Coordinates of C-alpha atoms in Angstrom, one line a residue:
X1 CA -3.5 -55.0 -71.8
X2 CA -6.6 -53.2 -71.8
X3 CA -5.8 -50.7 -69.0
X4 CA -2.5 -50.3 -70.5
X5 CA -4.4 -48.8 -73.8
X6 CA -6.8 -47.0 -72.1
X7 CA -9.8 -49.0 -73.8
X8 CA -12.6 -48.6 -71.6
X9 CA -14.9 -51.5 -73.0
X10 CA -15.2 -54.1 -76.1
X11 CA -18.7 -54.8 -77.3
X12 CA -19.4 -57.7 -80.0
X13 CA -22.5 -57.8 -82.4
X14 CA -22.2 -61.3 -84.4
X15 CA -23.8 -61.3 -88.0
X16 CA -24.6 -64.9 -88.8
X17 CA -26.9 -63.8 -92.2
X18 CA -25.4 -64.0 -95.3
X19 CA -26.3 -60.9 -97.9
X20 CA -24.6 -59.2 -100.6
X21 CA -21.7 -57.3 -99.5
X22 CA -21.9 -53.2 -99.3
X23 CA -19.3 -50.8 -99.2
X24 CA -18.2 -49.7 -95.4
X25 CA -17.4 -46.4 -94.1
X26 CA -13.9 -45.0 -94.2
X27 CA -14.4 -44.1 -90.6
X28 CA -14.6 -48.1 -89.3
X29 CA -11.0 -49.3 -89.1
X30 CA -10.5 -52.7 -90.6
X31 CA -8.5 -54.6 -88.8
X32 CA -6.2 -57.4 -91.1
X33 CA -4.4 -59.0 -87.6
X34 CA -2.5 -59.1 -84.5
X35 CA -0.3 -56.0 -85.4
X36 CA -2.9 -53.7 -86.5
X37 CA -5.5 -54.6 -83.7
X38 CA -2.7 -53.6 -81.4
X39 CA -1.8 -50.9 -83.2
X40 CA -5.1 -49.5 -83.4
X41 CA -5.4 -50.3 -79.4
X42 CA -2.0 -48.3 -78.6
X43 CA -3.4 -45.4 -80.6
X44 CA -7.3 -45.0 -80.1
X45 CA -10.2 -44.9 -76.9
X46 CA -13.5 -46.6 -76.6
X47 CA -12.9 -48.5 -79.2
X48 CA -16.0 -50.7 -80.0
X49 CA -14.9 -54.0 -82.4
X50 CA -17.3 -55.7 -84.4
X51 CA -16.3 -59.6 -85.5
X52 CA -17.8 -61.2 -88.6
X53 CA -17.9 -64.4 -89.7
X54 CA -17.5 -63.2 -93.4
X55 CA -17.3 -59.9 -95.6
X56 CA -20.8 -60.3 -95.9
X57 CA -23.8 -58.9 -93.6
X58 CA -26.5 -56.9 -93.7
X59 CA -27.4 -53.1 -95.3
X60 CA -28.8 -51.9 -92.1
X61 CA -25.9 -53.1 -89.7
X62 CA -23.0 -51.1 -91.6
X63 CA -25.4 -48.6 -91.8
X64 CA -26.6 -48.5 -88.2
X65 CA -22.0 -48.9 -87.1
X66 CA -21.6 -46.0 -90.0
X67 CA -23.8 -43.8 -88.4
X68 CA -22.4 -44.5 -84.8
X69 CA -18.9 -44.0 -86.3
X70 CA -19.8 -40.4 -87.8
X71 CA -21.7 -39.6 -84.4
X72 CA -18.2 -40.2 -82.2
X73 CA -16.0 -38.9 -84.3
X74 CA -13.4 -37.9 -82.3
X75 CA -14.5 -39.4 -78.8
X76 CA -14.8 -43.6 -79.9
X77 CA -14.1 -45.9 -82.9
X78 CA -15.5 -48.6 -84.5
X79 CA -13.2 -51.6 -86.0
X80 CA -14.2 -54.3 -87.8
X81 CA -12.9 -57.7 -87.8
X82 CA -13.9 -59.8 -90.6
X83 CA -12.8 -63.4 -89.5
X84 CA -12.7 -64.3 -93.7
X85 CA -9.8 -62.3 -94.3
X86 CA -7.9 -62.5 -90.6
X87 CA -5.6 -66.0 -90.1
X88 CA -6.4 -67.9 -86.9
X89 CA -8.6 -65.4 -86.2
X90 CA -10.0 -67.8 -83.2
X91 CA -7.4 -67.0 -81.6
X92 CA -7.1 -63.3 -82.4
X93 CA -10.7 -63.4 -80.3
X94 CA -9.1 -65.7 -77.7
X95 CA -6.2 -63.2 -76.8
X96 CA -8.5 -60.4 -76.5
X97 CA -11.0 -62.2 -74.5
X98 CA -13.7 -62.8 -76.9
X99 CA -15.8 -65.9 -76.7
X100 CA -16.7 -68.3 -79.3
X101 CA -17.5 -66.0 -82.6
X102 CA -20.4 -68.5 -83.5
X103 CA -22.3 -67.8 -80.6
X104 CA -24.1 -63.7 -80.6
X105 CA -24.3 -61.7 -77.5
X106 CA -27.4 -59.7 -77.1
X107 CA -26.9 -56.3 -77.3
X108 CA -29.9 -55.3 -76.5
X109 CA -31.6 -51.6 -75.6
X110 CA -35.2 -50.0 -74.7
X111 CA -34.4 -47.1 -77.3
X112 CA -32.8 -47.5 -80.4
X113 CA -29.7 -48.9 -81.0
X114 CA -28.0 -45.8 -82.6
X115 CA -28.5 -43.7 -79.8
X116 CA -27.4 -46.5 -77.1
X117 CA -24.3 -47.1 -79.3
X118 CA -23.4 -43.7 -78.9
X119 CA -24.2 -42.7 -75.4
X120 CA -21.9 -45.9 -74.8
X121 CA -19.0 -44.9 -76.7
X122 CA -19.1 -41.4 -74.9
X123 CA -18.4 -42.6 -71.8
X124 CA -18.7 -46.4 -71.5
X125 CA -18.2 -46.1 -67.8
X126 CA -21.1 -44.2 -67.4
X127 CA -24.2 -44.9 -66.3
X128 CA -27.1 -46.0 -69.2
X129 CA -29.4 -43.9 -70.5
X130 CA -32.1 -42.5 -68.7
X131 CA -34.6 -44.6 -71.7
X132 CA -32.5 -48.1 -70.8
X133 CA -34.0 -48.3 -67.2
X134 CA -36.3 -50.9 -66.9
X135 CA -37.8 -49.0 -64.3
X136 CA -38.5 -46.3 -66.3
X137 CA -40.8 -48.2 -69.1
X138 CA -43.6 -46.2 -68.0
X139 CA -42.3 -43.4 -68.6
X140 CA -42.9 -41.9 -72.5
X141 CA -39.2 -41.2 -73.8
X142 CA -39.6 -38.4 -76.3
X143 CA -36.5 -37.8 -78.9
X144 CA -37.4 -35.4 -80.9
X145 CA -39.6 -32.3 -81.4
X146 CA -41.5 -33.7 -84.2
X147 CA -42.8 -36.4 -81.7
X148 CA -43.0 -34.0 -78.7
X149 CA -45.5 -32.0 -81.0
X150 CA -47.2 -35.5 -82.1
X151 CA -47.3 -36.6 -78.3
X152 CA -49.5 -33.2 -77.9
X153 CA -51.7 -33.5 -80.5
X154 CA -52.6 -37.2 -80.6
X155 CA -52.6 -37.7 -76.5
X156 CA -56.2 -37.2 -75.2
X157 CA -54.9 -37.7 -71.3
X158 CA -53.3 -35.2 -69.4
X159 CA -49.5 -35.0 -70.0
X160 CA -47.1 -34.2 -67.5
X161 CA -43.3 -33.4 -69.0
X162 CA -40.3 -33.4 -67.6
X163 CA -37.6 -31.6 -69.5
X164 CA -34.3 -32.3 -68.4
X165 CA -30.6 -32.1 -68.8
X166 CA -28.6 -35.8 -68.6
X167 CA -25.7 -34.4 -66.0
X168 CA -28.6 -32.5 -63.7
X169 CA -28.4 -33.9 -60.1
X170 CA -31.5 -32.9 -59.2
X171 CA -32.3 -34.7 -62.5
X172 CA -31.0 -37.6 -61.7
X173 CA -32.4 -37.2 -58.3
X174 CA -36.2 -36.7 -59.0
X175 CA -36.1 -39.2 -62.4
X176 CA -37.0 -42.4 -60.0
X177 CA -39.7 -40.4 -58.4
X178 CA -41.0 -39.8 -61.9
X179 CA -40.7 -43.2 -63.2
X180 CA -42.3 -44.1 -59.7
X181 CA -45.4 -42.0 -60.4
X182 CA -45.5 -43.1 -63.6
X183 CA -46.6 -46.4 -63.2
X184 CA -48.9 -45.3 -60.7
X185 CA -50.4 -42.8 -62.7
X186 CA -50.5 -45.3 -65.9
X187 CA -54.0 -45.3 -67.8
X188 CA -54.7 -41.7 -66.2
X189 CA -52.2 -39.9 -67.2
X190 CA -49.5 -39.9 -69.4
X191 CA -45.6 -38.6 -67.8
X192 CA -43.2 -37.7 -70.4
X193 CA -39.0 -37.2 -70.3
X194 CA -37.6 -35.1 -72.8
X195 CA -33.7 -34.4 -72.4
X196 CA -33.4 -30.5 -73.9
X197 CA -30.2 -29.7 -73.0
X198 CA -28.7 -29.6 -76.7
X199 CA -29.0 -26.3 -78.5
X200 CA -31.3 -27.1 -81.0
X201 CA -34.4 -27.4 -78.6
X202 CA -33.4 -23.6 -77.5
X203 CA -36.9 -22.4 -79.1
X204 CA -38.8 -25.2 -77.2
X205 CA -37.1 -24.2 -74.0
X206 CA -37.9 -20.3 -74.7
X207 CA -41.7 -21.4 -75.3
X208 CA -42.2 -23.2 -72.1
X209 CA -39.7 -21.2 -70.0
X210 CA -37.3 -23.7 -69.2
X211 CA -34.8 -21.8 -67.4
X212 CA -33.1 -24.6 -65.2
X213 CA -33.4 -28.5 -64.7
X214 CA -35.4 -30.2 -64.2
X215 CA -38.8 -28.2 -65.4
X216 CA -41.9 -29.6 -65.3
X217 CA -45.1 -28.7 -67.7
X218 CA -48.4 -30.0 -67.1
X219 CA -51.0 -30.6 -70.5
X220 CA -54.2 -31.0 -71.1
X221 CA -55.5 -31.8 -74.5
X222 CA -52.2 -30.6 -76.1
X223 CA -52.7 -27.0 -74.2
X224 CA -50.1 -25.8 -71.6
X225 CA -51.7 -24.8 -68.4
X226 CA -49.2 -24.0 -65.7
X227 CA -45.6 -25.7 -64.3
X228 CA -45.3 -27.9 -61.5
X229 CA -42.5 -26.9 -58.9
X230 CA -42.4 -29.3 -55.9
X231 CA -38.7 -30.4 -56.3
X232 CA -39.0 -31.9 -53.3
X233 CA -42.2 -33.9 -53.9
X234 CA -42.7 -37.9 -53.7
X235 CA -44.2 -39.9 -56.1
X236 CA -47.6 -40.2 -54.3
X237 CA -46.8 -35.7 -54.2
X238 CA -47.3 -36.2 -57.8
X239 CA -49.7 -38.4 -58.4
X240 CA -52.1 -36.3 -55.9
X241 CA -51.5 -33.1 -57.6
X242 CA -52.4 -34.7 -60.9
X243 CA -55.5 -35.1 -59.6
X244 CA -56.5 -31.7 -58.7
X245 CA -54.0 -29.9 -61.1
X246 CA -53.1 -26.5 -59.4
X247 CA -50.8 -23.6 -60.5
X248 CA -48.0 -22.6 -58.2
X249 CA -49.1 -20.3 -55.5
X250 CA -48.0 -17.4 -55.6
X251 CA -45.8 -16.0 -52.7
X252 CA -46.5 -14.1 -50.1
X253 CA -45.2 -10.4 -50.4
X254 CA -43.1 -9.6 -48.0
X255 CA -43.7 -6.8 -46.1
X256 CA -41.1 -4.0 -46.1
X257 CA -39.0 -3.5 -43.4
X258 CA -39.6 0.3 -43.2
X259 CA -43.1 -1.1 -42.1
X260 CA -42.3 -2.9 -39.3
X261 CA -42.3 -2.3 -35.7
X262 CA -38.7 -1.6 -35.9
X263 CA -36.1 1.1 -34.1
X264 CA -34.4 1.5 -37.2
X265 CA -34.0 4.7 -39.2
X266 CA -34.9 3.6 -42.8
X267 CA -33.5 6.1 -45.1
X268 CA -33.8 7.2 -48.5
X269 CA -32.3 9.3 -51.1
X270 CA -34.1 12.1 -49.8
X271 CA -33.5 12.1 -46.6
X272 CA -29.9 10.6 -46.3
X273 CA -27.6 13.8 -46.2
X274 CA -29.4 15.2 -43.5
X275 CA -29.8 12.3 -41.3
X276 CA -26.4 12.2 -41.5
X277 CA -25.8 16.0 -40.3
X278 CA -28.0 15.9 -37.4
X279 CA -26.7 12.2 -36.3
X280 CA -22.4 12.3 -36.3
X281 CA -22.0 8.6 -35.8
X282 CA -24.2 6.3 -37.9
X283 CA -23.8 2.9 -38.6
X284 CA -26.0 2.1 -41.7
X285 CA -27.1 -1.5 -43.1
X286 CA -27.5 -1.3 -47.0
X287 CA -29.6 -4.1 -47.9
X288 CA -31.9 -5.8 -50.8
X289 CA -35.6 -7.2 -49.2
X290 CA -35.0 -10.4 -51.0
X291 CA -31.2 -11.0 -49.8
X292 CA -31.5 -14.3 -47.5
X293 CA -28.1 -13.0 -45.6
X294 CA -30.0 -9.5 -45.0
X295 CA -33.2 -11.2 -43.4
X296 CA -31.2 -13.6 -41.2
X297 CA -29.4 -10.2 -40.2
X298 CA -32.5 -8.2 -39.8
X299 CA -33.5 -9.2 -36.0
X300 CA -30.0 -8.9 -34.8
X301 CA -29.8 -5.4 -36.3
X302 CA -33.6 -4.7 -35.1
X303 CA -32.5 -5.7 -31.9
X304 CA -29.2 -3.7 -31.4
X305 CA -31.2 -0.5 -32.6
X306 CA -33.5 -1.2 -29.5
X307 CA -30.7 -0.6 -27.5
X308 CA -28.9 2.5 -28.9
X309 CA -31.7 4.3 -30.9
X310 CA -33.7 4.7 -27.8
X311 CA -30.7 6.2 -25.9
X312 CA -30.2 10.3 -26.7
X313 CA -26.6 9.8 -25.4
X314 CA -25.9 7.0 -26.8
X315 CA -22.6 6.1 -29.2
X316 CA -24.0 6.3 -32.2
X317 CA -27.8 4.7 -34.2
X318 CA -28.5 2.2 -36.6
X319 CA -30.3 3.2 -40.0
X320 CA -31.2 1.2 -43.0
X321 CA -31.4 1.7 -46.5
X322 CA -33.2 -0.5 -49.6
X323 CA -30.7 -0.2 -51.8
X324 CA -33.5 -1.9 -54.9
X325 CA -35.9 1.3 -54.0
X326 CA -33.2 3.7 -53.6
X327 CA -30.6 3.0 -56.1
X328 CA -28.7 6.5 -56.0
X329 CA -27.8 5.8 -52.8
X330 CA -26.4 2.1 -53.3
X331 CA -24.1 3.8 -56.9
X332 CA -23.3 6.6 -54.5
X333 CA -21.4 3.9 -52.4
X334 CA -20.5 1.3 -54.9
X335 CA -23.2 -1.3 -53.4
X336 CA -22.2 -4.9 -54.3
X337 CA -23.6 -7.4 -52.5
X338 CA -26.1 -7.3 -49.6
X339 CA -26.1 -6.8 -46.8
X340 CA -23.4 -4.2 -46.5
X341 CA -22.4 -2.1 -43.5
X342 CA -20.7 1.3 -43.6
X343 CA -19.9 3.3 -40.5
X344 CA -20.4 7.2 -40.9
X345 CA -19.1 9.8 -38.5
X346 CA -19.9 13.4 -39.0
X347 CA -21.6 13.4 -42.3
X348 CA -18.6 11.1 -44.1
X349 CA -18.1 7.2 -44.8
X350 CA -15.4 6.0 -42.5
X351 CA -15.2 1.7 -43.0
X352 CA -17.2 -0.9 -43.9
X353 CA -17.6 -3.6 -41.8
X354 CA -18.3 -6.7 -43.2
X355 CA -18.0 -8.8 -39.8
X356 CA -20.5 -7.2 -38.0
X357 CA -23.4 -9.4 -37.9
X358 CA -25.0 -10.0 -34.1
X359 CA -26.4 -7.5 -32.0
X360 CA -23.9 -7.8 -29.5
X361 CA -21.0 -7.2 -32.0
X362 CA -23.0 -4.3 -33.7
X363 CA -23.7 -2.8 -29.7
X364 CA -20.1 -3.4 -29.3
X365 CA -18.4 -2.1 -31.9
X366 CA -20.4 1.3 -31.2
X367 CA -19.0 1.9 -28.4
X368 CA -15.6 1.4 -29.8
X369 CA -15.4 2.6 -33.6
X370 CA -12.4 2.0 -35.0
X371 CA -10.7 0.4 -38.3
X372 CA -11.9 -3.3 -39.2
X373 CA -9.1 -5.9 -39.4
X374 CA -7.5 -6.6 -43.0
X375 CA -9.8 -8.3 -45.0
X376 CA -8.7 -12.3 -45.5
X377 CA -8.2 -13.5 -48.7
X378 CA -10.9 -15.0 -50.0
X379 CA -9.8 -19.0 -50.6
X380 CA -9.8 -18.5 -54.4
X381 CA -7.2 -16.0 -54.1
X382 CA -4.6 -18.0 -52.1
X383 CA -2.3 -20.1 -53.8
X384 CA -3.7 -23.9 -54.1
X385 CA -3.8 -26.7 -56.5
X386 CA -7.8 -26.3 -56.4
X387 CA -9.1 -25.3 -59.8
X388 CA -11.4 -22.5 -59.0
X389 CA -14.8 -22.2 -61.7
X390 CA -17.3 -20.8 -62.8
X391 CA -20.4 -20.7 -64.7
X392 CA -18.3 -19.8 -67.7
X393 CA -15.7 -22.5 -67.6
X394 CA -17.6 -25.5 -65.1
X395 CA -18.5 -28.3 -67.8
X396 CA -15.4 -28.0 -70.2
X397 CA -12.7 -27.5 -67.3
X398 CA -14.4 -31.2 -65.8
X399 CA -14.6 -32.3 -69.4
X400 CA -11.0 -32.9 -69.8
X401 CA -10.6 -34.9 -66.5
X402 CA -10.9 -38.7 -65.8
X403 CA -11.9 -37.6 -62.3
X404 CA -13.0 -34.6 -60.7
X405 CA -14.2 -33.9 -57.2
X406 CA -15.9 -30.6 -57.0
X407 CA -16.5 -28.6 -53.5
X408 CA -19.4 -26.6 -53.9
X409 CA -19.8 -24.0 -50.8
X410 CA -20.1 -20.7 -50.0
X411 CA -17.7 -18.2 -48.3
X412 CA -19.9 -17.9 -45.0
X413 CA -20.2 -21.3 -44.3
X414 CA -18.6 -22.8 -41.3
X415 CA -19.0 -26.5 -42.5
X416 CA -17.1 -25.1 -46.0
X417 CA -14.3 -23.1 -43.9
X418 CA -13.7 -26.2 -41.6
X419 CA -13.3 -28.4 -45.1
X420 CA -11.2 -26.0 -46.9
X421 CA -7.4 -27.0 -45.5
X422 CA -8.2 -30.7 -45.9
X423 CA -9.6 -30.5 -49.3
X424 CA -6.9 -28.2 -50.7
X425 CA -4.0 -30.4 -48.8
X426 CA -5.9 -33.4 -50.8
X427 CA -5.4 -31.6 -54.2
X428 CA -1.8 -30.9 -53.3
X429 CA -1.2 -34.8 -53.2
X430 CA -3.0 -34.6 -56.7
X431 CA -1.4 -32.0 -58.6
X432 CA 0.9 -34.1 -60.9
X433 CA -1.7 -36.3 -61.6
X434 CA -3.0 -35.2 -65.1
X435 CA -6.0 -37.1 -64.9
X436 CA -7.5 -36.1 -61.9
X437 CA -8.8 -32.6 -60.3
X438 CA -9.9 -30.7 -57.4
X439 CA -12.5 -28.1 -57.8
X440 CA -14.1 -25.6 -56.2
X441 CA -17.4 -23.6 -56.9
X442 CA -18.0 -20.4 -55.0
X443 CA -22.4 -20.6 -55.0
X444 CA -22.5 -17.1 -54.1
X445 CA -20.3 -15.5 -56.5
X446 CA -22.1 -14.3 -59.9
X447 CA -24.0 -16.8 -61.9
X448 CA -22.8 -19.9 -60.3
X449 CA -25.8 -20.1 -58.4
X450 CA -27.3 -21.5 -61.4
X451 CA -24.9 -24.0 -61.3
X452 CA -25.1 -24.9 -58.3
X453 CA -28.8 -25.2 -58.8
X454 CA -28.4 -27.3 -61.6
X455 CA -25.8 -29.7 -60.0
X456 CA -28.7 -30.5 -57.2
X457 CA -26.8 -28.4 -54.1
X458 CA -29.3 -28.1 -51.1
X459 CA -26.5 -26.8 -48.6
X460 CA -22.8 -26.6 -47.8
X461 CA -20.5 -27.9 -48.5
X462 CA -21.7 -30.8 -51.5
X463 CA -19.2 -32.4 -53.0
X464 CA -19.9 -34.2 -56.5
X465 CA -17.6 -37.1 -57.7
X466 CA -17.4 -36.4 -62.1
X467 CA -16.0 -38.5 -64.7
X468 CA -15.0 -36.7 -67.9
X469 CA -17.7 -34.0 -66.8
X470 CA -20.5 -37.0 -66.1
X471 CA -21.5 -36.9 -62.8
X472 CA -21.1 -40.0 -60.7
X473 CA -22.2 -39.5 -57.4
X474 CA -22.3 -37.7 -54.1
X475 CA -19.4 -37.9 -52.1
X476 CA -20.4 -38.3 -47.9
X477 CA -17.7 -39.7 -46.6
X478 CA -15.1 -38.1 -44.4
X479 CA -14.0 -34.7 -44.8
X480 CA -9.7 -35.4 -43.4
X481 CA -7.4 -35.9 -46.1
X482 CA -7.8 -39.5 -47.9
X483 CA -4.7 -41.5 -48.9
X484 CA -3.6 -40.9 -52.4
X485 CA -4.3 -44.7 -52.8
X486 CA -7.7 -44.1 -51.9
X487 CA -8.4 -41.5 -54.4
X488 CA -7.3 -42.9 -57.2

């Protein structure tokens, strides 16, 4: 019966005190028997029932399932069953599965109730809050701003913060580390959680630049001094570096490429036209310095450029050009995305050749100029049942489904291209199925990076199981086509 009304989870609080009555919210349905608890089951999700022995009970528990009622308006309910007024309401509690009204079940939480209640009702299927972990008792939970300032002020150790968003995986992730170094840094140092993810800590995260999660900010005596950014690190990696507190090192420069021992011709707006005129075929690499697809590129090109730059007869050279230096040049030919290849013959822009990559198909293709094959169409623009998103549409598309299993990848990968057919077949078998989705997220394209950042992807393809937008968990298993069985 409870599948068949969708509710996720009953929860009873037994009030055995007798005080003076007080009024209850219009938002908790009270429930006079049979007919109207099914009723109100038939009609309503995440329902949470409370059973009384009387009318009577306490100021600060209607308060307290008040509050909770106006919190999840919309997304649960709260009912009330007061055994006074309900015939044979023993065995009201019996059908449903309730045990003996005169005994209590603990319901019992490491933060306060209110925000337990709530989290609960949200997504009872969920995991608890990130405060509710015994594991985590070390950790200082911090609610507010008011006590975020307070913990500042009043705390004369060293404070290490961790601001955080509840659906990050790398959240989610590094959290046990934290709680791990926690206790081992207890008495020395004080680590502090702080979920900033709602809008109204939008100034705190401006003051500390907190532009993904997790960021962490180390204290002393209530003064920031620098962020810690070893999302990799252990909890003995923490625990050492609050010892001997250091800001992040600064990267290296890299040098430019124009400053290399290289055979390329590097180019600039300058010098461009003429190059051109004195060399009839060129093929020239438009790149950013910072682009990791241009660097991996870089000795393939370097090394193709050995081989026909040297030679006066030779098909054709290889030039370069930074497009972030010389930015004429990269409007001039609609630049887009790094790196990009354009073959030039006497002077004008003849193709570009995105599937030149290796020095042997660079050396090749020199010898040969001629049309590139038709671009493919790019998975997203073939006809699927995969929902394709975006950094603009990624949490409220998985919002509205039960179940969501989202391909994160990137267009280059092998791994992603090999997964593609069974993962789209898979969301064929799905498409009817209201409830559940297939999803894809393109890391390369646009802001989805962040994203992908924020959803803990180290590499392609990751695919993240979500409930009603909450993740659940990484999905490793095999990458054929499940049975429908299976999925569900």
């Amino acid at each position: 019966l409870l599948r068949l009304f969708n509710v996720l989870m009953f929860y009873q609080v037994w009030l055995l005190s007798a005080l003076d009555a007080v009024k209850v919210s219009p938002l908790i349905d009270k429930v006079g028997d049979h007919k109207d608890f099914k009723k109100l089951l038939r009609t309503r999700t995440n329902v949470l029932v409370l059973y009384t022995k009387t009318a009577t009970s306490g100021d600060s528990h209607l308060k307290l399932l008040s509050d909770v009622a106006q919190t999840v308006k919309g997304q649960g309910t709260i009912a009330w069953v007061n055994c006074g007024n309900v015939q044979k309401c023993d065995e009201l509690a019996a059908y449903f599965g309730i045990p003996d009204r005169f005994f209590s079940v603990s319901f019992c939480f490491h933060v306060s109730v209110l925000q337990s209640m709530v989290a609960f009702l949200k997504d009872p299927s969920g995991p608890p809050l990130w405060e509710e972990n015994p594991e985590a008792k070390d950790v200082v939970h911090i609610e507010t701003e008011k006590d975020f300032r307070k913990l500042l002020k009043k705390e004369e150790k060293p404070v290490l913060m961790m601001f955080y968003a509840p659906w990050c995986g790398v959240c989610k992730r590094m959290q046990p580390i934290f709680q791990k170094a926690a206790t081992e840094a207890k008495g020395q140092f004080v680590l502090a959680g702080m979920n900033v993810h709602p809008s109204e800590f939008d100034g705190l995260k401006q003051e500390y630049s907190v532009k993904g999660y997790p960021t962490f900010c180390y204290f002393e005596k209530g003064k920031f001094l620098f962020h810690y950014e070893n999302y990799g690190a252990t909890a003995k990696d923490i625990t050492d570096w609050l010892k001997n507190p250091q800001p992040p090192q600064p990267k290296t420069p890299e040098v430019p490429w124009s400053e290399m021992d290289s055979a390329v011709f590097h180019l600039t707006d300058d010098t461009f036209d003429s190059f051109l005129e004195d060399h009839p075929a060129a093929l020239v690499m438009f790149y950013a310095p910072w682009c990791g697809h241009c660097k991996k590129m870089k000795p393939e090109y370097d090394e193709a450029a050995e081989i026909l730059n040297k030679d006066a007869d030779g098909p054709g050279v290889l030039a370069a050009v930074d497009t972030t230096v010389h930015k004429a040049l990269g409007e001039r030919f609609k630049i887009s995305g790094f790196p990009t290849v354009k073959y030039f013959e006497k002077g004008e822009e003849r193709y570009t050749l995105p599937h030149l990559r290796t020095k042997n198909m660079i050396v090749e293709y020199m010898h040969n100029p001629q049309a590139p094959p038709p671009p493919e169409l790019s998975w997203e623009d073939k006809p699927s049942s995969v929902s394709h998103l975006g950094s603009e549409d990624f949490r409220e598309a998985l919002k509205k489904k039960k179940h969501a299993l989202v391909m994160f990848y990137a267009p280059w990968c092998p791994h992603c291209k090999n997964a593609v057919p069974h993962f789209t077949t898979a969301a064929e078998l799905f498409k009817e199925d209201r409830k559940i989705v297939y999803a894809a997220v393109d890391c390369t394209k646009g802001q989805n990076h962040e994203v992908c950042k924020q959803e803990g992807v180290e590499g392609y393809p990751t695919f993240n199981h979500y409930n009603y937008g909450k993740f659940v968990e990484r999905y490793n298993g095999d990458r054929g086509v499940s049975r429908p069985k299976d999925l569900k």
